[in-house]
Coordinates of C-alpha atoms and ligand atoms in Angstrom, one line a residue:
X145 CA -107.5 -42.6 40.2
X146 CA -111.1 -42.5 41.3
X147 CA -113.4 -45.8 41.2
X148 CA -112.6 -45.9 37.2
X149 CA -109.3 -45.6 37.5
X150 CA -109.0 -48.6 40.1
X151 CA -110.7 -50.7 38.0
X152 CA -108.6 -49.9 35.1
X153 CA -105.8 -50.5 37.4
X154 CA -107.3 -54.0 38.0
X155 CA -108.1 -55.0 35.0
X156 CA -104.5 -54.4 33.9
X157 CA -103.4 -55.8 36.5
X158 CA -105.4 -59.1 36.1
X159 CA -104.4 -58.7 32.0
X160 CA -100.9 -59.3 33.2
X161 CA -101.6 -62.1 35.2
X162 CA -102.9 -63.4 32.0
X163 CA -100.1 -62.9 29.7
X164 CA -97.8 -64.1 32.1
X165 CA -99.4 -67.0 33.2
X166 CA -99.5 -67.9 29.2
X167 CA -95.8 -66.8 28.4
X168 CA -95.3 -69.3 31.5
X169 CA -97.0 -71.9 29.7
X170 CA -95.1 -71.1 26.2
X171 CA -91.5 -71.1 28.3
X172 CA -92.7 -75.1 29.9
X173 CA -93.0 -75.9 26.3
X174 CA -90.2 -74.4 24.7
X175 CA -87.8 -75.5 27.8
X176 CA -89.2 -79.2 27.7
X177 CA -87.9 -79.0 23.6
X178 CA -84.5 -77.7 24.4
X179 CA -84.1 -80.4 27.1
X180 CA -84.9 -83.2 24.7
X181 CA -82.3 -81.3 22.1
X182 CA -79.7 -81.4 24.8
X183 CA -80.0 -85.0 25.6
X184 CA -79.7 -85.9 21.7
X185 CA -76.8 -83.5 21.2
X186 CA -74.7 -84.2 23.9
X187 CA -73.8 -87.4 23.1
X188 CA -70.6 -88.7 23.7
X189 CA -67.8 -88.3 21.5
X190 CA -69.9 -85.8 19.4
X191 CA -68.1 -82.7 20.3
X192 CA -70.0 -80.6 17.7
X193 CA -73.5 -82.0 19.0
X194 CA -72.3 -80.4 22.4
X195 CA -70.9 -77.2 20.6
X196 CA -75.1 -77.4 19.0
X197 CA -76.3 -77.7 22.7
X198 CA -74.0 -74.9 23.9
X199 CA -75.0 -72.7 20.7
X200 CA -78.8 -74.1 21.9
X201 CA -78.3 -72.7 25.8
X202 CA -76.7 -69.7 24.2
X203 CA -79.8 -68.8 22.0
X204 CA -82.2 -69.7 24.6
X205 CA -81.1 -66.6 26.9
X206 CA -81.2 -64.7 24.5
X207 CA -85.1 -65.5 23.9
X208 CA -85.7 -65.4 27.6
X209 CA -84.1 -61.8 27.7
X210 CA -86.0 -60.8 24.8
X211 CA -89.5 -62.7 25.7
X212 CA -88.6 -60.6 29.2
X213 CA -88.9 -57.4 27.4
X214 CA -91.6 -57.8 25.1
X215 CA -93.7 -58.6 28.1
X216 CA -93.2 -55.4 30.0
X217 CA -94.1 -53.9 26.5
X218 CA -96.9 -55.0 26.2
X219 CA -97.8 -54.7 29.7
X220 CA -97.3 -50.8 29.4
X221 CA -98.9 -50.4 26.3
X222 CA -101.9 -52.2 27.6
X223 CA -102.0 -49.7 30.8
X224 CA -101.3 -46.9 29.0
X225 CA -103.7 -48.0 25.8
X226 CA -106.4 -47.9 27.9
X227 CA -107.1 -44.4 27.5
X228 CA -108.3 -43.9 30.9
X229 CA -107.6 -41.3 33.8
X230 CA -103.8 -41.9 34.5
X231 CA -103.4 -43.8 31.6
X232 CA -101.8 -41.4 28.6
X233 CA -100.7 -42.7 24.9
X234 CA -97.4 -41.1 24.1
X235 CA -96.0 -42.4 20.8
X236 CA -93.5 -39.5 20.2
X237 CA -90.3 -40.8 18.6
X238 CA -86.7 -39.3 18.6
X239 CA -87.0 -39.4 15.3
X240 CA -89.7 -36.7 15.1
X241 CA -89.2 -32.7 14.2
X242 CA -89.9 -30.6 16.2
X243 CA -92.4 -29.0 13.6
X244 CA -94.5 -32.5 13.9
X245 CA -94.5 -32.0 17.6
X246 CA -96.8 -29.5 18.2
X247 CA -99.5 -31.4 20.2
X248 CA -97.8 -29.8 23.3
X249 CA -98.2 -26.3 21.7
X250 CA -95.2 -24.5 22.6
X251 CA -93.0 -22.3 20.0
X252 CA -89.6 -22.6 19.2
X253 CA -89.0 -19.7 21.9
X254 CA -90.6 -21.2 24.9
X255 CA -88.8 -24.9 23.9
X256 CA -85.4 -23.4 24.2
X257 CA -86.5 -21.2 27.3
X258 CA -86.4 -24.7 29.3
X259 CA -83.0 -25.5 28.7
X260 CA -81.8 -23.5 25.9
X261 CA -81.0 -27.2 24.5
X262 CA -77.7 -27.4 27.3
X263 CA -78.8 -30.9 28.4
X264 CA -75.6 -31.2 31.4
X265 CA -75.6 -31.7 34.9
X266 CA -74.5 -27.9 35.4
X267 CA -77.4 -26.8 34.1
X268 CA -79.7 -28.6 36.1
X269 CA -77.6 -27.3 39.3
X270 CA -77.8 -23.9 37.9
X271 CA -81.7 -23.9 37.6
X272 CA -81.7 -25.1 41.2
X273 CA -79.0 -22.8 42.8
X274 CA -81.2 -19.5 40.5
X275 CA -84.7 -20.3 42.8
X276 CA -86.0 -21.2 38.8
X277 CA -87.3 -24.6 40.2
X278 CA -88.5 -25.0 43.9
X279 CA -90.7 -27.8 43.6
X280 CA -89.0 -31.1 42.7
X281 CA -91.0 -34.1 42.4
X282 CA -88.6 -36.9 42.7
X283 CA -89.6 -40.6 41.1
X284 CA -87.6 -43.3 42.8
X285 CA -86.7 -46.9 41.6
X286 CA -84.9 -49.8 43.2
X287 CA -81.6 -48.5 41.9
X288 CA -81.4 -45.9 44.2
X289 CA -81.0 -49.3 47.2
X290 CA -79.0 -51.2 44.9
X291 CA -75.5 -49.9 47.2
X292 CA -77.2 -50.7 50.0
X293 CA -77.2 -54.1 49.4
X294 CA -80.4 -54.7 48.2
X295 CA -80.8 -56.5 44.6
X296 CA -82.8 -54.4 41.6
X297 CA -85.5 -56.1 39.5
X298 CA -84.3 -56.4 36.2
X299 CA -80.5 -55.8 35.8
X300 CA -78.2 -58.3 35.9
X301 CA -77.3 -58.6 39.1
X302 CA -80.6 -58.1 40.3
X303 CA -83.5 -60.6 41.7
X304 CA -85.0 -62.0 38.6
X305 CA -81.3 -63.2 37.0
X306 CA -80.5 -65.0 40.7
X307 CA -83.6 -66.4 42.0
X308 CA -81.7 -69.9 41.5
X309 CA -80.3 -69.0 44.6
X310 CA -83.7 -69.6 46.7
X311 CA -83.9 -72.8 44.9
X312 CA -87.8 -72.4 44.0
X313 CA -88.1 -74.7 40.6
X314 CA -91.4 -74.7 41.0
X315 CA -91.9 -70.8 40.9
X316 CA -93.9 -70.3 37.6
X317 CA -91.8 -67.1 36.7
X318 CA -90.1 -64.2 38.7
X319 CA -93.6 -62.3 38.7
X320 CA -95.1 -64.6 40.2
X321 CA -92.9 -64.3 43.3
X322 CA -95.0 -60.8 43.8
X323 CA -98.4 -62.2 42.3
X324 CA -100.9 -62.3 44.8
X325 CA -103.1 -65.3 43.6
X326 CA -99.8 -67.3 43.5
X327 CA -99.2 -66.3 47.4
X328 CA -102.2 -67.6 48.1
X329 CA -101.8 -70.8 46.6
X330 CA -97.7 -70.8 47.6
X331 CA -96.6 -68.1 50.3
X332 CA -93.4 -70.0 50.5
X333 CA -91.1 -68.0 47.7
X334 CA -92.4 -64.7 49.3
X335 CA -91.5 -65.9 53.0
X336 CA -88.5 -66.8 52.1
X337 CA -87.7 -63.9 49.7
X338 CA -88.9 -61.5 53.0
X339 CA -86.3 -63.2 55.2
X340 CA -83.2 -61.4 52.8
X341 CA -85.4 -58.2 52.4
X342 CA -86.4 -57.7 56.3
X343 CA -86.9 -53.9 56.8
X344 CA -84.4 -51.8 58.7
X345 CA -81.6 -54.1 58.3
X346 CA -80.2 -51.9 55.7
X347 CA -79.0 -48.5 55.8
X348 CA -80.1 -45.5 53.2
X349 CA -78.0 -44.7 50.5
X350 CA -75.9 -41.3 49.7
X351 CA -79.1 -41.2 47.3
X352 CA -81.7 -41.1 49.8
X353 CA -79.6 -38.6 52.0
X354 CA -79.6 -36.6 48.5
X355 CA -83.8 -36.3 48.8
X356 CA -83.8 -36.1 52.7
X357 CA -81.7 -32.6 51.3
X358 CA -83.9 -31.6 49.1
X359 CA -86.7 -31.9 51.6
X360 CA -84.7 -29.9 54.2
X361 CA -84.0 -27.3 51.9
X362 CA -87.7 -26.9 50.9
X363 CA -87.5 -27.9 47.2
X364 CA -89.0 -31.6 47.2
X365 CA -92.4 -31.3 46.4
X366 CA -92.9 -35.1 46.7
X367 CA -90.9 -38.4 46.6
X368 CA -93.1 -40.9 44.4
X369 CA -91.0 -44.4 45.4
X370 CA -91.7 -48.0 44.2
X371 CA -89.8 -48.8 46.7
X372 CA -90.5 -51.1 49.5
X373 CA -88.0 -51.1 51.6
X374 CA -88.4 -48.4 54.1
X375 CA -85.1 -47.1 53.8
X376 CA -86.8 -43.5 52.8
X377 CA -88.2 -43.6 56.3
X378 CA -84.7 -44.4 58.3
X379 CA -83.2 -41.7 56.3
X380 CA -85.7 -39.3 58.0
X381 CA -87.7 -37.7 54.3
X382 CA -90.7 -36.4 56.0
X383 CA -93.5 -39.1 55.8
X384 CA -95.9 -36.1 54.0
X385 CA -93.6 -35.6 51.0
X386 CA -93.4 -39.2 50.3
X387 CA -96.0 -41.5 48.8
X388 CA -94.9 -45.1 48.8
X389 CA -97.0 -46.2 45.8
X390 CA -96.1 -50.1 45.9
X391 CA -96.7 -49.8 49.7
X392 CA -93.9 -50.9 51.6
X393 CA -92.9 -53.7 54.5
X394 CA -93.3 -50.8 57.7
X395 CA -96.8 -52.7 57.9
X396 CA -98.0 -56.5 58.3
X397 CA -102.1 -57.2 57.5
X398 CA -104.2 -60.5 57.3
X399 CA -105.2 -60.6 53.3
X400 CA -108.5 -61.7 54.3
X401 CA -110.7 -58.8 53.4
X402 CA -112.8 -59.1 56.2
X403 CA -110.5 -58.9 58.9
X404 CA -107.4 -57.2 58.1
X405 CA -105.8 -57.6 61.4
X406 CA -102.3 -55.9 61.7
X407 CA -99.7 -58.3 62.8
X408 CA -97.0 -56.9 65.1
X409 CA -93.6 -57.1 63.1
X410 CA -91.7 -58.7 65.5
X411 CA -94.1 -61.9 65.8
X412 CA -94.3 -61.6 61.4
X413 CA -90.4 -61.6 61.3
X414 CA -90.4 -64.7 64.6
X415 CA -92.2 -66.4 61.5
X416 CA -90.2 -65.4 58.4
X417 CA -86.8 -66.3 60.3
X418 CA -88.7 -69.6 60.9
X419 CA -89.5 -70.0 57.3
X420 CA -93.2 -70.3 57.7
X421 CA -95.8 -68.5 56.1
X422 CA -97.6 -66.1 59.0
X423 CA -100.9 -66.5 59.3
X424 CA -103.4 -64.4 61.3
X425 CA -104.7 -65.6 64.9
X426 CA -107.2 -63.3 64.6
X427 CA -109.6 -64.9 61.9
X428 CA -111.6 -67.9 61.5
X429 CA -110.0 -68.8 58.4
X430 CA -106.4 -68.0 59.5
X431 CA -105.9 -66.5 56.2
X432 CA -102.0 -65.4 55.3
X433 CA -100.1 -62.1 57.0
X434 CA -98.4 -60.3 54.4
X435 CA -96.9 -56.8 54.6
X436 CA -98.2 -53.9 52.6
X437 CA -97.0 -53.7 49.9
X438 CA -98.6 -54.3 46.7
X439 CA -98.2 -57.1 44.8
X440 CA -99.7 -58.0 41.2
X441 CA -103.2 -58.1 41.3
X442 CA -103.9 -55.5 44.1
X443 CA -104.4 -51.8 43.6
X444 CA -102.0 -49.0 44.5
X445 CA -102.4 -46.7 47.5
X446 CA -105.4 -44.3 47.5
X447 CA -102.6 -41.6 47.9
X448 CA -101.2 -41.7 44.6
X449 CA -104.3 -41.6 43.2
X450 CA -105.2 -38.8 44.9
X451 CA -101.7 -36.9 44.6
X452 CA -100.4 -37.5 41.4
X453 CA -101.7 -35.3 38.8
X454 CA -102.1 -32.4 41.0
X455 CA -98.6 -33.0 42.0
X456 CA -96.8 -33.8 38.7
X457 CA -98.9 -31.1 37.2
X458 CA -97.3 -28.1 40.1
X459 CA -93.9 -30.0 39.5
X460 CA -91.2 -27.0 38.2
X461 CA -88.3 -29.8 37.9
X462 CA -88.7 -34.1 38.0
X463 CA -86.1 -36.3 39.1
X464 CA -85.9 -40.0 37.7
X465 CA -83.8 -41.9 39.4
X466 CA -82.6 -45.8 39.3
X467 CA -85.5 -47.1 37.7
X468 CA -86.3 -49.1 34.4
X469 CA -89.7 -47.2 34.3
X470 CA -91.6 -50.8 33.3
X471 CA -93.7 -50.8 35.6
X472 CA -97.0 -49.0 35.1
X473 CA -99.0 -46.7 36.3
X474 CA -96.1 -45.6 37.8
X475 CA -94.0 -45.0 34.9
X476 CA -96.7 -42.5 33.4
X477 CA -96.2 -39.8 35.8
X478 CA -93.6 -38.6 34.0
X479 CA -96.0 -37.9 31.1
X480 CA -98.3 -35.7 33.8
X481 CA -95.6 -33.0 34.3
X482 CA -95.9 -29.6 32.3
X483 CA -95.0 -29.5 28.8
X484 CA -92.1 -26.7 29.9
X485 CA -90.9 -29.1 33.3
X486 CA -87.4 -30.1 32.5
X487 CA -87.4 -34.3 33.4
X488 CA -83.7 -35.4 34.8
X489 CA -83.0 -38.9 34.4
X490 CA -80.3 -40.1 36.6
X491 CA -80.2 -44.1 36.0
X492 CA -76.9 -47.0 34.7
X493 CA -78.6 -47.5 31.5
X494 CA -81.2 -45.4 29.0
X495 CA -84.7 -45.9 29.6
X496 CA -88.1 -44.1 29.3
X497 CA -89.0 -44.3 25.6
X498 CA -91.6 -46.4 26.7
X499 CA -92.8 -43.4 28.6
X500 CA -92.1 -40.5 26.0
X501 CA -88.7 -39.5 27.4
X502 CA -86.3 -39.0 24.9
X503 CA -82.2 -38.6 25.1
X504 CA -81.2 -37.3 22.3
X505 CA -79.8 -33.9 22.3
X506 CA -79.4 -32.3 18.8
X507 CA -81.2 -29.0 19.1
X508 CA -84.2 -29.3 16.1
X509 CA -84.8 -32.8 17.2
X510 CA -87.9 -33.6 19.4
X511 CA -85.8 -33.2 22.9
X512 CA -85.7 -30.1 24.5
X513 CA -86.3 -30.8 28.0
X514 CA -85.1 -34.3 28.5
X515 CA -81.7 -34.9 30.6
X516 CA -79.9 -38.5 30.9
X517 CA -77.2 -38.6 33.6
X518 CA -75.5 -42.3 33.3
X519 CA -73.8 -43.4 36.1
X520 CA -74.8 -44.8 39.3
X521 CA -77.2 -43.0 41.6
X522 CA -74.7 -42.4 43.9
X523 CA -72.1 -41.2 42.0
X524 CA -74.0 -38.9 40.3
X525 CA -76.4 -37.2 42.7
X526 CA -72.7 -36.4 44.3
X527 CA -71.7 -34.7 41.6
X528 CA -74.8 -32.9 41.0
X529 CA -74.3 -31.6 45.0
X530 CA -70.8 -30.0 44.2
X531 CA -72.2 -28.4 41.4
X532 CA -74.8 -27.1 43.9
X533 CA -72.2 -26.3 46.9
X534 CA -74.1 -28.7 48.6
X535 CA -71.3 -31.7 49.2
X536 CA -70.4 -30.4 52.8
X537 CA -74.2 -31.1 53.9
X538 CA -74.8 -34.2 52.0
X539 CA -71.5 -35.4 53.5
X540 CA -72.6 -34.5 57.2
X541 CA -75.6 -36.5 56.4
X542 CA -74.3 -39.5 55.7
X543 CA -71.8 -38.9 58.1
X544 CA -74.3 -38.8 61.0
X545 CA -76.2 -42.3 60.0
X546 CA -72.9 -43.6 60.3
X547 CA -72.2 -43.0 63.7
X548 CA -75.4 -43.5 64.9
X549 CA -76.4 -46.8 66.2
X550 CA -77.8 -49.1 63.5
X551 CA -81.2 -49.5 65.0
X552 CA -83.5 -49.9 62.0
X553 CA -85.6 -52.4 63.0
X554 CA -86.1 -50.6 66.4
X555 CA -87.1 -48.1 64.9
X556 CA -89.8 -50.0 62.6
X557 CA -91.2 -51.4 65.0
X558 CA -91.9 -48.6 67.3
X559 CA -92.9 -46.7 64.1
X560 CA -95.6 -49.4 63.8
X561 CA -96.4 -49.6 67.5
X562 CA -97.5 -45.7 66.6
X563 CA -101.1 -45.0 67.2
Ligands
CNA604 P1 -86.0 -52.5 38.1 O1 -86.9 -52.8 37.0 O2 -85.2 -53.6 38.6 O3 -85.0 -51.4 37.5 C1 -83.9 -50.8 38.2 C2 -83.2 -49.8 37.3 O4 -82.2 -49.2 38.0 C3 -82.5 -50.5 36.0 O5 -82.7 -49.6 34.9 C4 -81.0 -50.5 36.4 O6 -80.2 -50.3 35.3 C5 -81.0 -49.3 37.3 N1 -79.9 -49.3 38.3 C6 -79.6 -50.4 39.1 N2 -78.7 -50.0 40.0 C7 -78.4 -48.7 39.8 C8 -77.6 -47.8 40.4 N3 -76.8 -48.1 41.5 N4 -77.6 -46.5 40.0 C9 -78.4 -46.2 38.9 N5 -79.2 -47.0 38.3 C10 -79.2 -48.3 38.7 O7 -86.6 -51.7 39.3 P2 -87.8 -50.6 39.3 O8 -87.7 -49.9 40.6 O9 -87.8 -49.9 38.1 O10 -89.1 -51.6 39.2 C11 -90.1 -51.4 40.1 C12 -90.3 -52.6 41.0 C13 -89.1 -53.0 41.7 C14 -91.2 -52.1 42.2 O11 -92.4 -52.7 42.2 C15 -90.4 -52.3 43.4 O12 -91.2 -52.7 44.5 C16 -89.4 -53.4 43.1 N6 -88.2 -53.5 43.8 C17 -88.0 -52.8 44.9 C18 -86.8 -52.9 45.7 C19 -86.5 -52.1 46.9 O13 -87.5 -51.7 47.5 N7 -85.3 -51.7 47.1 C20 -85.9 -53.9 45.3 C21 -86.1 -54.7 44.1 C22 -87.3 -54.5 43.4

């Protein structure tokens, strides 16, 4: 991403801030209106008035689920609008021919070559069983930790839906829990969020065992994770073929630019436990500790800037897994792979559009490389492994975390303790 791209990155990043700090402003508003409806509606002995306020509640979900996804929208069609390294427009619809669609410039022939239109899981094993793909770039989500234990994003169960439960009402909107201009002001929500979310207290899924697989057998190329939570590190996927590119919580830091002193993570977690925002002994402003990983408003890793395109571009096979793909610039790498690169998604519901990947799979129609697998992570990277003859080795995997002692956090902190 260069010095452009960073400042692309930022002023998307600040852009967001923006439009949610606004749509925070529009929610006060509209909330404050429904609160005065209930009050009138629900008076006693009016049954339909409290049918009204129910429909009221009802209709206001519905806006805030809505309001939710308009938001992202336009989030990733401002990153992506920009035009600028790492940021690609892709308006393709499944709606398109295939004789529109000829800004990739393949033929019929070389279309069909990919996946001669047979869009099942056999396929994919077959390609990887034949030696036709070796170099696998995988693009992870927090799905894939979901059966660990730890709470997505954006699906129901997930963070944003149950953030009642860390009673913050004063938490401007679930963003804003990651914004770092709103840490600054109010670390609290983040400290408090840390103390469910402390590294190495949770063990990897069958799903990360899957990748630490492909690693071993030479075929991933690179693991691009949002993930934060280290658990691609206790499953043992070489450090090299991973890029964390929201950071993660292995590292503590002062945010003060100038100093930047790493805190040790035993005295950042003596804190967390305490519920009180670290703060650095080292400088004179004892600015905030947080760990590294990137929040709104702060720029990803140099590393994916540096590896992405020469990485998506090499990339024979990519493998989405457990993500909603909302979150950019990381949802446009699966817009820097080769034309001919088959793009597997394995995810619980259809995403991607956003991002150019299409699902449907009526040979003439614009797909012709795109795979959706539905179903859990888990369950379907287990499949995908019988089909490769692979289940014995997966299972030994998981089998062997199991019976080792569960000594994350050890082992975090004597990974940072590493010169
Ligand atoms: P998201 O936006 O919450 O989307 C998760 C996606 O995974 C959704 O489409 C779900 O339907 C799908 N999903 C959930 N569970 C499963 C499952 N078991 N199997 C298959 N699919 C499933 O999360 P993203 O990762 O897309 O968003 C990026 C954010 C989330 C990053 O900035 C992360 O830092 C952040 N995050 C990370 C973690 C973690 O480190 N474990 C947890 C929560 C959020």
């Amino acid at each position: 991403m260069g010095s452009a791209g960073t400042e692309t990155n930022e002023t998307v990043c600040q852009t967001t801030e923006k439009i949610q700090l606004d749509a925070h402003k529009m929610l006060e508003s509209v909330r404050a209106t429904i609160s005065h409806c209930e009050d009138v509606l629900a008076q006693p002995n009016v049954e339909s008035g409290r049918r009204a306020s129910h429909d009221l509640d009802e209709k206001w979900a519905e806006f805030q689920r809505l309001f939710d996804k308009m938001n992202h929208q336009l989030i990733d069609s401002l990153g992506r609008n920009m035009r600028s390294e790492g940021f690609q427009v892709n308006t393709r619809t499944s709606m398109q021919s295939i004789d529109e669609e000829d800004e990739d410039g393949l033929s019929e022939e070389e279309r069909k070559a990919v996946l001669d239109y047979d869009f099942s899981i056999e396929k994919i094993a077959h390609l990887i069983k034949s030696k036709k793909v070796t170099k696998i770039v995988v693009m992870a989500g927090a799905g894939i930790s979901v059966s660990a234990g730890i709470p997505d994003f954006r699906s129901a169960g997930g963070l944003y839906a149950n953030l009642h439960k860390y009673n913050l009402p004063d938490l401007p909107s679930p963003e804003h829990l990651f914004s770092i201009d709103y840490f600054k002001e109010n670390p609290m929500p983040f400290t408090l969020r840390s103390k469910d979310m402390m590294p190495g207290t949770f063990a990897p899924t069958p799903t990360h065992h899957f990748i630490k697989l492909l690693a071993q057998k030479n075929l991933l190329h690179r693991l691009y994770t949002q993930n934060i939570d280290t658990l691609e590190l206790l499953a043992g996927i070489p450090e090299h073929k991973t890029v964390f590119a929201h950071g993660s919580f292995a590292d503590v830091h002062c945010i003060n630019p100038s100093c930047r002193e790493r805190m040790q993570l035993e005295k950042w977690r003596f804190f967390i436990e305490k519920e009180e925002p670290p703060r650095c002994e080292h400088c004179p402003e004892q600015a905030l500790v947080k760990p590294d990983i990137v929040f709104f408003g702060e720029n990803l890793p140099a590393r994916f800037a540096q590896l992405r395109k020469k990485d998506l571009g090499s990339a024979d096979l990519l493998i989405i897994l457990g993500t909603s793909l909302a979150v950019s610039p990381f949802n446009t790498l699966t817009e820097l792979v080769s034309p001919t690169t088959p793009r597997v998604l394995i995810n619980n519901e259809s995403v991607g559009a956003n991002v150019g990947l299409v699902h449907d799979q009526e040979p003439g129609l614009v797909n012709y490389r795109d795979v959706f697998l539905r179903g859990t992570c888990d369950e379907q990277v287990t499949s995908l492994c019988e089909w490769l003859g692979w289940s014995e080795e997966l299972k030994d995997l998981i089998e062997a975390q199991n019976s080792a002692p569960h000594n994350g956090w050890t082992r975090m902190v004597e990974a940072q303790a590493r010169p």
